């Protein structure tokens, strides 16, 4: 059982209705599979997490779709930045 | 002997106000940040600053207030990387970067970049580069309050 | 009626501290100048400043103090022309230029340029241009105190 | 008789030993002739006012060598600037 923490920011937080999710994953997921899982589970996120301008970080480092999620990972979905 | 130990601080607390990379909810003092930088080296002859402030309109809409959110740790770490890269890329002596988060009123300060160098050209180039990089790479998000409600900047139709 | 007249000021004295072009012997406050500029327009979203400070060395010599002299009226007039040219050349909203004269200690402020604009690129370009023009065209001269004595900067062998 | 005021700055002031000179000129001088006159009269200025990097202003406006000096003019000799 892999325990992961999901973090949502900005508009994603509003859509997901939460800034943090705790998730237990039975099988070994890639990031791509996790995205599909979340988009199915949370209807408001459908088609949003998988758009091209979304970046993802695992444990504060940018990662790509094929990265395998490990136990204890913090997966953060980052909409386009607008600081400054 | 016992008395002297009372004055020993092997792990002194770092005063957040002297740190050159900060994300904070409160305002900052430009004069104070420049003063700290001048105190670092008398070799600094030119200091270029960029101050971003909250405007009252955006893309044709009147903005009544702003709010910023960041990804803690990752935002600070990215600022730190920008600072390090600037210090090795440009011929400069010091960089300070501060970004506010939380609620910000129109006219208030949002972000401050201060770059000190022996010569001004490098300070201008580095300061301009730092704010460009900050906007591109630091996980901070802006929400604007307009007559249409509260809108995250990149979520407009 | 008679009382109200006491409060009439048809020709109010201009406070030199609010003027955006100044040559003065005393120090200036960067925060204050930026604050005044922000008060001019809520359209200003980016403010770039250049601060020139007195370094402790110059051309391999240790400098212990500086002194600046200017050609009164012509220096102010030239600063005014640079400001006007910048306001018409670049997409900016406001320019402040202040230069100190008289004796200046190492580490002290010498010159301040503040440029406010809707967008930062124009503010960076204009600020950099203004300080370049100031150095080239404004009749101000620097004298450095080194171990060789007091030397006007362009009079070195 | 043309009355003119001469102003020296920075190193020129030190060399001339004065920041301001009041001068009565009998004939009509061009700036070039005034420079020759001053360089002859003040030995410390010999070869200095006529160097290429010296600029001259009359009544706070830059002028060239052939400009004719008029009664009441303020002629300022300006060494290379070093402000900023």
Tab-separated table of C-alpha atoms in Angstrom:
chain	number	residue	atom	x	y	z
A	1	UNK	CA	0.000	0.000	0.000
A	2	UNK	CA	1.498	3.337	-1.101
A	3	UNK	CA	0.449	6.349	0.907
A	4	UNK	CA	0.707	9.643	-0.999
A	5	UNK	CA	-0.237	13.227	-0.300
A	6	UNK	CA	-1.773	15.265	-3.117
A	7	UNK	CA	-1.570	19.059	-3.058
A	8	UNK	CA	-3.705	21.428	-5.088
A	9	UNK	CA	-3.041	25.141	-5.568
A	10	UNK	CA	-4.923	28.198	-6.811
A	11	UNK	CA	-7.844	27.318	-9.155
A	12	UNK	CA	-7.179	23.583	-8.646
A	13	UNK	CA	-7.778	23.959	-4.931
A	14	UNK	CA	-11.126	25.647	-5.639
A	15	UNK	CA	-12.099	22.920	-8.128
A	16	UNK	CA	-11.004	20.012	-5.939
A	17	UNK	CA	-12.611	21.617	-2.895
A	18	UNK	CA	-9.480	20.827	-0.878
A	19	UNK	CA	-5.849	21.844	-0.792
A	20	UNK	CA	-4.598	18.461	0.400
A	21	UNK	CA	-5.721	14.877	-0.227
A	22	UNK	CA	-4.378	11.776	1.486
A	23	UNK	CA	-4.505	8.786	-0.795
A	24	UNK	CA	-3.688	5.102	-0.426
A	25	UNK	CA	-2.763	3.497	-3.733
A	26	UNK	CA	-2.826	-0.312	-3.992
A	27	UNK	CA	-0.875	-0.783	-7.223
A	28	UNK	CA	2.224	1.026	-8.472
A	29	UNK	CA	1.011	4.133	-10.304
A	30	UNK	CA	2.851	6.355	-12.724
A	31	UNK	CA	1.995	10.041	-12.492
A	32	UNK	CA	-0.111	9.634	-15.646
A	33	UNK	CA	-2.147	6.876	-14.008
A	34	UNK	CA	-2.577	8.943	-10.840
A	35	UNK	CA	-3.886	11.847	-12.948
A	36	UNK	CA	-6.464	9.558	-14.632
A	37	UNK	CA	-7.499	8.214	-11.242
A	38	UNK	CA	-7.969	11.734	-9.797
A	39	UNK	CA	-9.835	13.045	-12.856
A	40	UNK	CA	-12.264	10.098	-12.558
A	41	UNK	CA	-12.691	10.424	-8.809
A	42	UNK	CA	-13.158	14.210	-8.714
A	43	UNK	CA	-15.487	15.267	-11.560
A	44	UNK	CA	-14.519	18.952	-11.200
A	45	UNK	CA	-10.952	18.096	-12.163
A	46	UNK	CA	-11.939	16.243	-15.347
A	47	UNK	CA	-9.652	17.350	-18.218
A	48	UNK	CA	-7.932	19.885	-15.980
A	49	UNK	CA	-4.967	18.011	-14.494
A	50	UNK	CA	-4.021	16.524	-17.858
A	51	UNK	CA	-3.827	19.862	-19.758
A	52	UNK	CA	-0.500	20.830	-21.250
A	53	UNK	CA	0.080	23.931	-19.149
A	54	UNK	CA	-0.152	22.061	-15.824
A	55	UNK	CA	3.152	21.210	-14.120
A	56	UNK	CA	3.639	18.555	-11.500
A	57	UNK	CA	6.190	18.289	-8.732
A	58	UNK	CA	6.964	15.290	-6.564
A	59	UNK	CA	8.577	16.239	-3.281
A	60	UNK	CA	9.112	19.775	-4.646
A	61	UNK	CA	10.921	18.659	-7.799
A	62	UNK	CA	9.367	18.864	-11.263
A	63	UNK	CA	8.593	15.437	-12.773
A	64	UNK	CA	7.122	14.058	-16.003
A	65	UNK	CA	4.152	11.770	-16.734
A	66	UNK	CA	6.074	8.495	-16.536
A	67	UNK	CA	7.465	9.057	-13.051
A	68	UNK	CA	6.444	6.269	-10.677
A	69	UNK	CA	4.770	7.389	-7.445
A	70	UNK	CA	6.427	6.007	-4.325
A	71	UNK	CA	5.223	5.531	-0.786
A	72	UNK	CA	5.327	8.812	1.155
A	73	UNK	CA	5.521	11.035	-1.927
A	74	UNK	CA	4.010	14.514	-1.961
A	75	UNK	CA	2.513	15.102	-5.411
A	76	UNK	CA	1.729	18.748	-6.179
A	77	UNK	CA	-0.310	19.950	-9.149
A	78	UNK	CA	0.854	23.421	-10.154
A	79	UNK	CA	-1.226	25.629	-12.473
A	80	UNK	CA	0.705	28.276	-14.463
A	81	UNK	CA	2.491	30.610	-12.043
A	82	UNK	CA	1.440	34.222	-11.683
A	83	UNK	CA	3.725	35.641	-9.027
A	84	UNK	CA	5.594	38.925	-9.273
B	1	UNK	CA	32.747	29.650	33.601
B	2	UNK	CA	29.095	28.777	34.226
B	3	UNK	CA	28.139	32.352	33.467
B	4	UNK	CA	29.935	32.341	30.109
B	5	UNK	CA	28.005	29.307	28.965
B	6	UNK	CA	24.834	31.355	29.252
B	7	UNK	CA	26.102	33.508	26.384
B	8	UNK	CA	27.003	30.589	24.146
B	9	UNK	CA	24.679	30.089	21.183
B	10	UNK	CA	26.069	27.248	19.071
B	11	UNK	CA	22.897	27.330	16.938
B	12	UNK	CA	21.811	30.956	16.919
B	13	UNK	CA	18.289	31.645	15.684
B	14	UNK	CA	18.387	33.221	12.242
B	15	UNK	CA	16.528	36.507	12.179
B	16	UNK	CA	14.196	36.184	9.163
B	17	UNK	CA	14.555	39.924	8.535
B	18	UNK	CA	18.208	39.564	7.585
B	19	UNK	CA	17.656	36.724	5.141
B	20	UNK	CA	18.013	37.685	1.513
B	21	UNK	CA	15.306	35.276	0.253
B	22	UNK	CA	11.891	35.649	1.830
B	23	UNK	CA	8.234	34.914	1.299
B	24	UNK	CA	6.187	36.789	3.857
B	25	UNK	CA	2.707	38.176	4.424
B	26	UNK	CA	3.805	41.537	5.813
B	27	UNK	CA	5.236	44.482	3.906
B	28	UNK	CA	8.974	45.070	3.460
B	29	UNK	CA	11.115	48.196	3.657
B	30	UNK	CA	13.120	48.934	0.507
B	31	UNK	CA	15.414	51.299	2.407
B	32	UNK	CA	16.109	48.618	5.003
B	33	UNK	CA	16.906	45.953	2.384
B	34	UNK	CA	19.224	48.330	0.520
B	35	UNK	CA	20.853	49.318	3.798
B	36	UNK	CA	21.563	45.670	4.650
B	37	UNK	CA	23.058	45.113	1.204
B	38	UNK	CA	25.297	48.184	1.481
B	39	UNK	CA	26.495	46.821	4.808
B	40	UNK	CA	27.760	43.663	3.077
B	41	UNK	CA	30.433	45.322	0.953
B	42	UNK	CA	31.859	48.754	0.263
B	43	UNK	CA	32.731	47.478	-3.208
B	44	UNK	CA	29.089	47.867	-4.239
B	45	UNK	CA	28.764	51.031	-6.304
B	46	UNK	CA	25.407	50.461	-7.979
B	47	UNK	CA	22.185	48.993	-6.635
B	48	UNK	CA	19.270	48.270	-8.961
B	49	UNK	CA	15.878	47.420	-7.498
B	50	UNK	CA	12.651	46.212	-9.008
B	51	UNK	CA	9.492	46.815	-7.013
B	52	UNK	CA	6.240	45.240	-8.197
B	53	UNK	CA	3.114	46.928	-6.873
B	54	UNK	CA	-0.602	46.113	-7.041
B	55	UNK	CA	-2.226	47.970	-9.941
B	56	UNK	CA	-5.891	48.906	-9.988
B	57	UNK	CA	-6.691	47.215	-13.289
B	58	UNK	CA	-5.774	44.099	-15.227
B	59	UNK	CA	-6.801	43.069	-18.743
B	60	UNK	CA	-9.479	45.748	-18.896
B	61	UNK	CA	-10.988	44.901	-15.494
B	62	UNK	CA	-10.916	47.080	-12.386
B	63	UNK	CA	-9.100	45.231	-9.612
B	64	UNK	CA	-10.128	46.046	-6.061
B	65	UNK	CA	-7.758	43.720	-4.208
B	66	UNK	CA	-5.279	40.891	-4.722
B	67	UNK	CA	-4.278	37.766	-2.941
B	68	UNK	CA	-1.202	35.572	-3.441
B	69	UNK	CA	-0.715	31.925	-2.558
B	70	UNK	CA	2.546	29.957	-2.716
B	71	UNK	CA	3.799	26.398	-2.417
B	72	UNK	CA	5.821	26.593	0.802
B	73	UNK	CA	9.402	25.271	0.666
B	74	UNK	CA	9.332	24.855	-3.128
B	75	UNK	CA	8.765	28.588	-3.670
B	76	UNK	CA	11.595	29.568	-1.313
B	77	UNK	CA	13.863	26.901	-2.797
B	78	UNK	CA	13.207	28.142	-6.339
B	79	UNK	CA	13.946	31.732	-5.284
B	80	UNK	CA	17.190	30.491	-3.750
B	81	UNK	CA	18.148	28.778	-7.037
B	82	UNK	CA	17.432	31.951	-9.025
B	83	UNK	CA	19.603	33.927	-6.625
B	84	UNK	CA	22.487	31.428	-6.890
B	85	UNK	CA	22.260	31.322	-10.682
B	86	UNK	CA	22.249	35.142	-10.852
B	87	UNK	CA	25.311	35.358	-8.594
B	88	UNK	CA	27.277	32.984	-10.822
B	89	UNK	CA	25.975	34.257	-14.198
B	90	UNK	CA	26.332	38.006	-13.703
B	91	UNK	CA	29.193	40.085	-12.332
B	92	UNK	CA	27.253	41.101	-9.224
B	93	UNK	CA	27.905	41.071	-5.491
B	94	UNK	CA	24.519	40.507	-3.834
B	95	UNK	CA	20.875	39.637	-4.522
B	96	UNK	CA	17.821	40.016	-2.287
B	97	UNK	CA	14.397	38.657	-3.318
B	98	UNK	CA	11.217	39.119	-1.307
B	99	UNK	CA	7.659	38.180	-2.314
B	100	UNK	CA	4.548	38.849	-0.273
B	101	UNK	CA	1.663	36.389	0.001
B	102	UNK	CA	-1.855	36.708	1.408
B	103	UNK	CA	-4.140	39.691	0.895
B	104	UNK	CA	-2.706	42.774	-0.768
B	105	UNK	CA	-4.502	46.065	-1.357
B	106	UNK	CA	-4.236	48.141	-4.526
B	107	UNK	CA	-1.097	50.311	-4.391
B	108	UNK	CA	0.705	48.018	-1.950
B	109	UNK	CA	4.071	46.333	-2.531
B	110	UNK	CA	4.101	42.778	-3.903
B	111	UNK	CA	7.656	41.855	-4.811
B	112	UNK	CA	11.132	43.319	-4.356
B	113	UNK	CA	14.370	42.385	-6.107
B	114	UNK	CA	17.565	44.176	-5.059
B	115	UNK	CA	20.835	43.592	-6.905
B	116	UNK	CA	24.141	45.161	-5.901
B	117	UNK	CA	27.216	45.256	-8.126
B	118	UNK	CA	30.457	47.107	-8.654
B	119	UNK	CA	29.158	48.376	-11.976
B	120	UNK	CA	25.613	49.198	-12.970
B	121	UNK	CA	25.240	47.298	-16.264
B	122	UNK	CA	25.481	43.885	-14.578
B	123	UNK	CA	23.100	45.022	-11.828
B	124	UNK	CA	20.438	46.062	-14.371
B	125	UNK	CA	20.802	42.832	-16.365
B	126	UNK	CA	20.684	40.607	-13.282
B	127	UNK	CA	17.726	42.406	-11.685
B	128	UNK	CA	15.715	42.177	-14.896
B	129	UNK	CA	16.641	38.494	-15.294
B	130	UNK	CA	15.692	37.674	-11.678
B	131	UNK	CA	12.169	39.084	-11.946
B	132	UNK	CA	11.639	37.324	-15.301
B	133	UNK	CA	12.763	34.016	-13.765
B	134	UNK	CA	10.646	34.576	-10.664
B	135	UNK	CA	7.531	35.044	-12.781
B	136	UNK	CA	8.313	31.963	-14.880
B	137	UNK	CA	9.520	29.472	-12.287
B	138	UNK	CA	8.413	30.268	-8.730
B	139	UNK	CA	5.207	28.491	-7.575
B	140	UNK	CA	3.209	31.573	-6.588
B	141	UNK	CA	-0.324	32.310	-7.763
B	142	UNK	CA	-2.249	35.561	-7.920
B	143	UNK	CA	-5.979	35.924	-7.394
B	144	UNK	CA	-7.598	39.188	-8.434
B	145	UNK	CA	-10.833	40.591	-7.038
B	146	UNK	CA	-12.826	42.204	-9.832
B	147	UNK	CA	-16.523	42.912	-10.395
B	148	UNK	CA	-16.742	39.348	-11.782
B	149	UNK	CA	-15.607	37.942	-8.447
B	150	UNK	CA	-12.336	36.449	-7.288
B	151	UNK	CA	-10.411	35.054	-10.221
B	152	UNK	CA	-7.081	33.204	-10.319
B	153	UNK	CA	-5.134	35.027	-12.989
B	154	UNK	CA	-4.590	32.103	-15.374
B	155	UNK	CA	-8.134	30.762	-15.004
B	156	UNK	CA	-9.823	33.380	-17.199
B	157	UNK	CA	-11.883	32.160	-20.140
C	1	UNK	CA	-14.928	85.810	5.722
C	2	UNK	CA	-11.817	87.552	6.967
C	3	UNK	CA	-10.759	84.333	8.669
C	4	UNK	CA	-11.076	82.266	5.502
C	5	UNK	CA	-8.694	84.554	3.645
C	6	UNK	CA	-5.987	83.565	6.088
C	7	UNK	CA	-6.102	80.091	4.582
C	8	UNK	CA	-5.881	81.234	0.969
C	9	UNK	CA	-2.560	80.519	-0.756
C	10	UNK	CA	-2.862	81.626	-4.391
C	11	UNK	CA	0.891	81.000	-4.922
C	12	UNK	CA	1.810	78.138	-2.640
C	13	UNK	CA	5.520	77.658	-2.037
C	14	UNK	CA	6.755	74.557	-3.857
C	15	UNK	CA	8.191	72.088	-1.394
C	16	UNK	CA	11.548	71.058	-2.914
C	17	UNK	CA	11.043	67.572	-1.443
C	18	UNK	CA	8.158	66.858	-3.799
C	19	UNK	CA	10.029	67.876	-6.943
C	20	UNK	CA	11.064	65.013	-9.154
C	21	UNK	CA	14.352	66.611	-10.322
C	22	UNK	CA	16.727	67.685	-7.575
C	23	UNK	CA	20.351	68.452	-6.884
C	24	UNK	CA	20.892	68.658	-3.157
C	25	UNK	CA	23.616	68.319	-0.540
C	26	UNK	CA	21.593	66.225	1.907
C	27	UNK	CA	20.688	62.560	1.621
C	28	UNK	CA	17.423	61.341	0.114
C	29	UNK	CA	14.989	58.610	1.134
C	30	UNK	CA	14.370	55.941	-1.519
C	31	UNK	CA	11.194	54.791	0.235
C	32	UNK	CA	9.865	58.347	0.292
C	33	UNK	CA	10.578	58.921	-3.413
C	34	UNK	CA	8.940	55.624	-4.351
C	35	UNK	CA	5.983	56.457	-2.116
C	36	UNK	CA	5.507	59.809	-3.853
C	37	UNK	CA	5.626	58.112	-7.250
C	38	UNK	CA	3.086	55.472	-6.226
C	39	UNK	CA	0.817	58.312	-5.111
C	40	UNK	CA	0.823	59.708	-8.656
C	41	UNK	CA	-0.940	56.795	-10.333
C	42	UNK	CA	-2.413	53.423	-9.489
C	43	UNK	CA	-1.591	52.382	-13.063
C	44	UNK	CA	2.059	51.968	-12.053
C	45	UNK	CA	2.768	48.269	-11.612
C	46	UNK	CA	6.558	48.237	-11.750
C	47	UNK	CA	9.122	50.634	-10.291
C	48	UNK	CA	12.797	50.295	-11.171
C	49	UNK	CA	15.357	52.273	-9.238
C	50	UNK	CA	19.064	52.837	-9.679
C	51	UNK	CA	21.022	53.901	-6.604
C	52	UNK	CA	24.644	54.953	-7.004
C	53	UNK	CA	26.703	54.760	-3.826
C	54	UNK	CA	30.232	55.820	-2.877
C	55	UNK	CA	32.635	52.893	-3.243
C	56	UNK	CA	35.835	52.609	-1.236
C	57	UNK	CA	38.118	52.201	-4.230
C	58	UNK	CA	38.513	53.528	-7.751
C	59	UNK	CA	41.035	52.540	-10.424
C	60	UNK	CA	43.120	50.609	-7.917
C	61	UNK	CA	43.208	53.418	-5.355
C	62	UNK	CA	41.581	53.409	-1.932
C	63	UNK	CA	39.079	56.242	-1.733
C	64	UNK	CA	38.426	57.732	1.686
C	65	UNK	CA	35.839	60.355	0.710
C	66	UNK	CA	34.201	62.022	-2.270
C	67	UNK	CA	32.999	65.447	-3.181
C	68	UNK	CA	30.729	66.514	-6.034
C	69	UNK	CA	30.413	69.910	-7.679
C	70	UNK	CA	27.803	70.986	-10.242
C	71	UNK	CA	27.028	73.871	-12.566
C	72	UNK	CA	23.858	75.250	-10.967
C	73	UNK	CA	20.866	75.773	-13.257
C	74	UNK	CA	22.537	73.977	-16.201
C	75	UNK	CA	22.770	70.710	-14.250
C	76	UNK	CA	19.113	70.866	-13.153
C	77	UNK	CA	18.024	71.889	-16.660
C	78	UNK	CA	19.910	68.961	-18.210
C	79	UNK	CA	18.330	66.539	-15.743
C	80	UNK	CA	14.931	67.971	-16.667
C	81	UNK	CA	15.653	67.375	-20.378
C	82	UNK	CA	16.689	63.771	-19.714
C	83	UNK	CA	13.459	63.234	-17.770
C	84	UNK	CA	11.300	64.725	-20.545
C	85	UNK	CA	13.092	62.691	-23.217
C	86	UNK	CA	12.651	59.492	-21.189
C	87	UNK	CA	8.923	60.164	-20.687
C	88	UNK	CA	8.394	60.577	-24.447
C	89	UNK	CA	10.783	57.806	-25.592
C	90	UNK	CA	9.751	54.979	-23.268
C	91	UNK	CA	6.312	53.674	-22.273
C	92	UNK	CA	6.667	54.884	-18.691
C	93	UNK	CA	4.549	56.932	-16.294
C	94	UNK	CA	6.999	58.789	-14.060
C	95	UNK	CA	10.699	59.608	-13.552
C	96	UNK	CA	12.491	60.985	-10.490
C	97	UNK	CA	16.180	61.971	-10.594
C	98	UNK	CA	18.164	63.161	-7.584
C	99	UNK	CA	21.916	63.830	-7.387
C	100	UNK	CA	23.786	64.881	-4.269
C	101	UNK	CA	26.611	67.415	-4.278
C	102	UNK	CA	29.172	68.446	-1.655
C	103	UNK	CA	31.038	66.032	0.582
C	104	UNK	CA	30.008	62.386	0.569
C	105	UNK	CA	31.416	59.617	2.744
C	106	UNK	CA	32.192	56.088	1.561
C	107	UNK	CA	29.018	53.989	1.593
C	108	UNK	CA	26.704	56.989	1.299
C	109	UNK	CA	24.136	57.572	-1.445
C	110	UNK	CA	25.146	59.678	-4.458
C	111	UNK	CA	22.443	59.437	-7.082
C	112	UNK	CA	18.918	58.029	-7.359
C	113	UNK	CA	16.838	57.360	-10.462
C	114	UNK	CA	13.291	56.062	-10.004
C	115	UNK	CA	11.172	55.046	-12.995
C	116	UNK	CA	7.561	53.897	-12.744
C	117	UNK	CA	5.699	52.142	-15.540
C	118	UNK	CA	2.733	49.899	-16.196
C	119	UNK	CA	5.085	47.150	-17.314
C	120	UNK	CA	8.585	46.409	-16.118
C	121	UNK	CA	10.537	46.137	-19.388
C	122	UNK	CA	10.074	49.829	-20.216
C	123	UNK	CA	10.945	50.797	-16.635
C	124	UNK	CA	14.250	48.864	-16.772
C	125	UNK	CA	15.175	50.311	-20.174
C	126	UNK	CA	14.320	53.879	-19.188
C	127	UNK	CA	16.096	53.721	-15.819
C	128	UNK	CA	19.263	52.361	-17.416
C	129	UNK	CA	19.080	55.007	-20.166
C	130	UNK	CA	18.565	57.842	-17.657
C	131	UNK	CA	21.665	57.022	-15.602
C	132	UNK	CA	23.749	56.626	-18.789
C	133	UNK	CA	22.566	60.032	-20.020
C	134	UNK	CA	23.124	61.619	-16.626
C	135	UNK	CA	26.746	60.478	-16.606
C	136	UNK	CA	27.317	61.688	-20.162
C	137	UNK	CA	25.508	65.008	-20.219
C	138	UNK	CA	24.936	66.527	-16.759
C	139	UNK	CA	27.587	69.048	-15.640
C	140	UNK	CA	28.570	67.393	-12.358
C	141	UNK	CA	32.134	66.589	-11.332
C	142	UNK	CA	33.499	64.124	-8.808
C	143	UNK	CA	36.604	64.639	-6.696
C	144	UNK	CA	38.058	61.616	-4.922
C	145	UNK	CA	40.209	61.715	-1.808
C	146	UNK	CA	42.927	59.075	-2.061
C	147	UNK	CA	46.387	58.673	-0.577
C	148	UNK	CA	47.634	60.811	-3.494
C	149	UNK	CA	45.432	63.697	-2.362
C	150	UNK	CA	42.219	65.128	-3.725
C	151	UNK	CA	41.879	64.340	-7.401
C	152	UNK	CA	39.159	65.338	-9.876
C	153	UNK	CA	38.254	62.083	-11.548
C	154	UNK	CA	39.117	63.018	-15.145
C	155	UNK	CA	42.343	64.810	-14.208
C	156	UNK	CA	44.384	61.654	-13.579
C	157	UNK	CA	47.593	61.244	-15.528
D	1	UNK	CA	33.023	97.178	-24.266
D	2	UNK	CA	31.670	93.631	-23.761
D	3	UNK	CA	31.412	92.504	-20.186
D	4	UNK	CA	31.512	88.702	-19.797
D	5	UNK	CA	31.592	86.305	-16.862
D	6	UNK	CA	33.857	83.250	-17.094
D	7	UNK	CA	33.146	80.185	-14.977
D	8	UNK	CA	35.564	77.386	-14.216
D	9	UNK	CA	34.662	74.019	-12.728
D	10	UNK	CA	36.467	71.078	-11.123
D	11	UNK	CA	40.148	70.867	-12.105
D	12	UNK	CA	39.875	74.105	-14.124
D	13	UNK	CA	38.828	75.991	-11.016
D	14	UNK	CA	41.920	74.664	-9.201
D	15	UNK	CA	44.166	75.590	-12.137
D	16	UNK	CA	42.671	79.037	-12.654
D	17	UNK	CA	42.689	79.676	-8.930
D	18	UNK	CA	39.155	81.041	-9.195
D	19	UNK	CA	35.692	79.768	-10.049
D	20	UNK	CA	34.545	83.032	-11.625
D	21	UNK	CA	36.294	85.728	-13.635
D	22	UNK	CA	34.785	89.054	-14.722
D	23	UNK	CA	36.256	90.230	-18.012
D	24	UNK	CA	35.870	93.307	-20.199
D	25	UNK	CA	36.617	92.585	-23.826
D	26	UNK	CA	37.302	95.523	-26.144
D	27	UNK	CA	36.905	93.827	-29.523
D	28	UNK	CA	34.362	91.231	-30.653
D	29	UNK	CA	35.804	87.818	-29.695
D	30	UNK	CA	34.819	84.409	-30.932
D	31	UNK	CA	34.988	81.667	-28.306
D	32	UNK	CA	38.245	80.486	-29.934
D	33	UNK	CA	39.789	83.927	-29.489
D	34	UNK	CA	38.582	84.113	-25.885
D	35	UNK	CA	40.237	80.741	-25.203
D	36	UNK	CA	43.568	81.979	-26.653
D	37	UNK	CA	43.301	85.126	-24.562
D	38	UNK	CA	42.645	83.179	-21.358
D	39	UNK	CA	45.398	80.636	-22.032
D	40	UNK	CA	47.882	83.516	-22.502
D	41	UNK	CA	46.678	85.444	-19.458
D	42	UNK	CA	46.559	82.487	-17.047
D	43	UNK	CA	49.693	80.315	-17.534
D	44	UNK	CA	48.148	77.402	-15.571
D	45	UNK	CA	45.445	77.069	-18.218
D	46	UNK	CA	47.902	76.909	-21.155
D	47	UNK	CA	46.876	74.073	-23.489
D	48	UNK	CA	44.051	73.039	-21.162
D	49	UNK	CA	41.013	75.002	-22.363
D	50	UNK	CA	41.731	74.155	-26.007
D	51	UNK	CA	41.894	70.367	-25.557
D	52	UNK	CA	39.357	68.274	-27.430
D	53	UNK	CA	37.564	66.879	-24.386
D	54	UNK	CA	36.666	70.322	-22.997
D	55	UNK	CA	33.113	71.524	-23.592
D	56	UNK	CA	31.975	75.114	-23.429
D	57	UNK	CA	28.578	76.553	-22.649
D	58	UNK	CA	27.394	80.120	-23.103
D	59	UNK	CA	24.451	80.990	-20.880
D	60	UNK	CA	24.065	77.277	-20.077
D	61	UNK	CA	23.870	76.142	-23.699
D	62	UNK	CA	26.653	74.211	-25.423
D	63	UNK	CA	28.431	76.252	-28.128
D	64	UNK	CA	31.246	75.725	-30.620
D	65	UNK	CA	34.537	77.551	-31.246
D	66	UNK	CA	33.177	80.061	-33.740
D	67	UNK	CA	30.411	81.409	-31.498
D	68	UNK	CA	30.741	85.143	-30.957
D	69	UNK	CA	30.792	86.307	-27.333
D	70	UNK	CA	28.207	88.975	-26.557
D	71	UNK	CA	27.902	91.553	-23.797
D	72	UNK	CA	26.548	89.981	-20.612
D	73	UNK	CA	27.348	86.388	-21.622
D	74	UNK	CA	28.276	83.752	-19.060
D	75	UNK	CA	30.958	81.524	-20.576
D	76	UNK	CA	31.487	78.241	-18.733
D	77	UNK	CA	34.368	75.823	-19.348
D	78	UNK	CA	33.266	72.300	-18.573
D	79	UNK	CA	35.783	69.450	-18.117
D	80	UNK	CA	34.514	65.919	-18.845
D	81	UNK	CA	31.588	65.179	-16.528
D	82	UNK	CA	31.892	62.590	-13.767
D	83	UNK	CA	28.559	62.628	-11.998
D	84	UNK	CA	26.517	59.568	-11.111
